Tab-separated table of C-alpha atoms in Angstrom:
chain	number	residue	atom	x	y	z
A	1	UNK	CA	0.000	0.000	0.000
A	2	UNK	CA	1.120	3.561	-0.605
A	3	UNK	CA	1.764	6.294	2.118
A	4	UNK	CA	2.546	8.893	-0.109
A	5	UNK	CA	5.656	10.663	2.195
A	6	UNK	CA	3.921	9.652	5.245
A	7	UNK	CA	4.916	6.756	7.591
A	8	UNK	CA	3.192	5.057	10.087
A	9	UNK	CA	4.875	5.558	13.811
A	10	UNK	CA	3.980	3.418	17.054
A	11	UNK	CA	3.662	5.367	20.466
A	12	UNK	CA	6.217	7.915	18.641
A	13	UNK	CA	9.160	5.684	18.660
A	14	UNK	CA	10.294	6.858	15.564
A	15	UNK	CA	9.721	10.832	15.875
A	16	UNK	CA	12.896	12.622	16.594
A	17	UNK	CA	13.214	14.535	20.099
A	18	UNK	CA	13.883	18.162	19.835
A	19	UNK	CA	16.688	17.663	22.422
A	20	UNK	CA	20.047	19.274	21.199
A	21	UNK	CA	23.139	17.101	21.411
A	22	UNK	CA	24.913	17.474	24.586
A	23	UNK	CA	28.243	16.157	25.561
A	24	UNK	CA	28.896	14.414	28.722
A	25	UNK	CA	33.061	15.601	28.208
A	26	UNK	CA	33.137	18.668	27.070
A	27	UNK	CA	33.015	21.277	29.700
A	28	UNK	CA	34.955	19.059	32.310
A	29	UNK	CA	37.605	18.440	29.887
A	30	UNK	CA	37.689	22.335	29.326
A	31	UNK	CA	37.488	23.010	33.203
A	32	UNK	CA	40.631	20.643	33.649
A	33	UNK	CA	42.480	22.233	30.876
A	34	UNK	CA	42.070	25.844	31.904
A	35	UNK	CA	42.417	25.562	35.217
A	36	UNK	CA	45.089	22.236	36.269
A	37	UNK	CA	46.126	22.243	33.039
A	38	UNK	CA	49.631	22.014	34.103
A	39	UNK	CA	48.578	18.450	35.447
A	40	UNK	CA	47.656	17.247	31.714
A	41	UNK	CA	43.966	15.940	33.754
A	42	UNK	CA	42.167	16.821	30.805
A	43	UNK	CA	44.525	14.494	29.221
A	44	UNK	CA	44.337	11.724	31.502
A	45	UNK	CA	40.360	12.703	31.784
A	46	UNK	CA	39.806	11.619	27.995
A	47	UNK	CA	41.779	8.316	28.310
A	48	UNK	CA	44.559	9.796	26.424
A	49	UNK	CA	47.472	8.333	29.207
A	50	UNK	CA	50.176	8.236	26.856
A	51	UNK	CA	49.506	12.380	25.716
A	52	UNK	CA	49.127	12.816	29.435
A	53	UNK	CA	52.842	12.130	30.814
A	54	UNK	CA	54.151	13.364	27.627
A	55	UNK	CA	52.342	16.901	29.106
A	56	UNK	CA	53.555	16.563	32.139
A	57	UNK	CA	57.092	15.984	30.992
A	58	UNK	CA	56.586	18.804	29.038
A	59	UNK	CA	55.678	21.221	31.956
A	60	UNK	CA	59.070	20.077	33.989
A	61	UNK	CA	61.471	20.259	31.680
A	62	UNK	CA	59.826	23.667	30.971
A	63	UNK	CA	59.281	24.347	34.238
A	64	UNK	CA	55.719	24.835	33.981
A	65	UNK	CA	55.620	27.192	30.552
A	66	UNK	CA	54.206	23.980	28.469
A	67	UNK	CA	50.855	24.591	30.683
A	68	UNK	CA	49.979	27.417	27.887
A	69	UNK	CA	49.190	24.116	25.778
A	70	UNK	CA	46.247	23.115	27.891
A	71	UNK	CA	45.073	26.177	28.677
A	72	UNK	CA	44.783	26.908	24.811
A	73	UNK	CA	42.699	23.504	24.703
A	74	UNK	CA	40.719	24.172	27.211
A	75	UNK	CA	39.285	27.280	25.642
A	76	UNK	CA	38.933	25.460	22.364
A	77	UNK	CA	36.958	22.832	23.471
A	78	UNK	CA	34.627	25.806	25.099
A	79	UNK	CA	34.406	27.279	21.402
A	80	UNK	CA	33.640	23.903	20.139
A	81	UNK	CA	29.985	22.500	19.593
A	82	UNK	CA	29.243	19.354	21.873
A	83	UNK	CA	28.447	17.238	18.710
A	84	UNK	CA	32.556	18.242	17.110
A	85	UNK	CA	34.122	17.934	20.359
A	86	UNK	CA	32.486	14.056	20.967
A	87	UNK	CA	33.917	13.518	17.131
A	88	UNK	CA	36.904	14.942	17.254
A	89	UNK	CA	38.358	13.939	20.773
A	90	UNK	CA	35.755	10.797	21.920
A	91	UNK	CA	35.211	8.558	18.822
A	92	UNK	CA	37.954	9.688	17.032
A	93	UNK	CA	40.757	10.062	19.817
A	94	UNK	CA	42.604	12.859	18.079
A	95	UNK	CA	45.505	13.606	21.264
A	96	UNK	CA	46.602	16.989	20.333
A	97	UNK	CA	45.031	20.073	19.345
């Protein structure tokens, strides 16, 4: 049988909420990175371990000047939307800016 464009829905299953994406990691990675970002949490915070004690390396040997690096994230992730942040740094585990 024809619908003509219109489809047949049970209880509303298939009708799309109007609730905008929203990231679970987004402003605690940013909180991490702006303010303890000399710890590299928002490094260990996203499972990225290995980007993590490279950072803190980093800030000794630099004595703490490599802590511009997460501070810079932080505020990027701020600027990001939720939806390119979970693409960019939780499905597709990009380490680095």
């Amino acid at each position: 049988m024809e619908n003509y464009g219109y489809t047949k829905t049970e209880n509303g299953q298939n009708q799309q909420s109007n609730v905008p994406y929203r990231s679970e990691k987004k402003l605690p990675a940013a909180l991490l990175g702006i303010l303890v970002g000399w710890l590299a949490l928002n490094k260990f915070y996203l499972g990225y371990t290995k980007e993590g004690v490279i950072q803190l390396i980093l800030n000794i040997v630099t004595l703490g000047a490599a802590s511009v690096i997460p501070f810079i994230e932080g505020i990027l992730y701020l600027f990001m939307s939720d939806k390119q942040f979970d693409d960019t740094y939780v499905y597709g585990k990009k380490g680095w800016l």
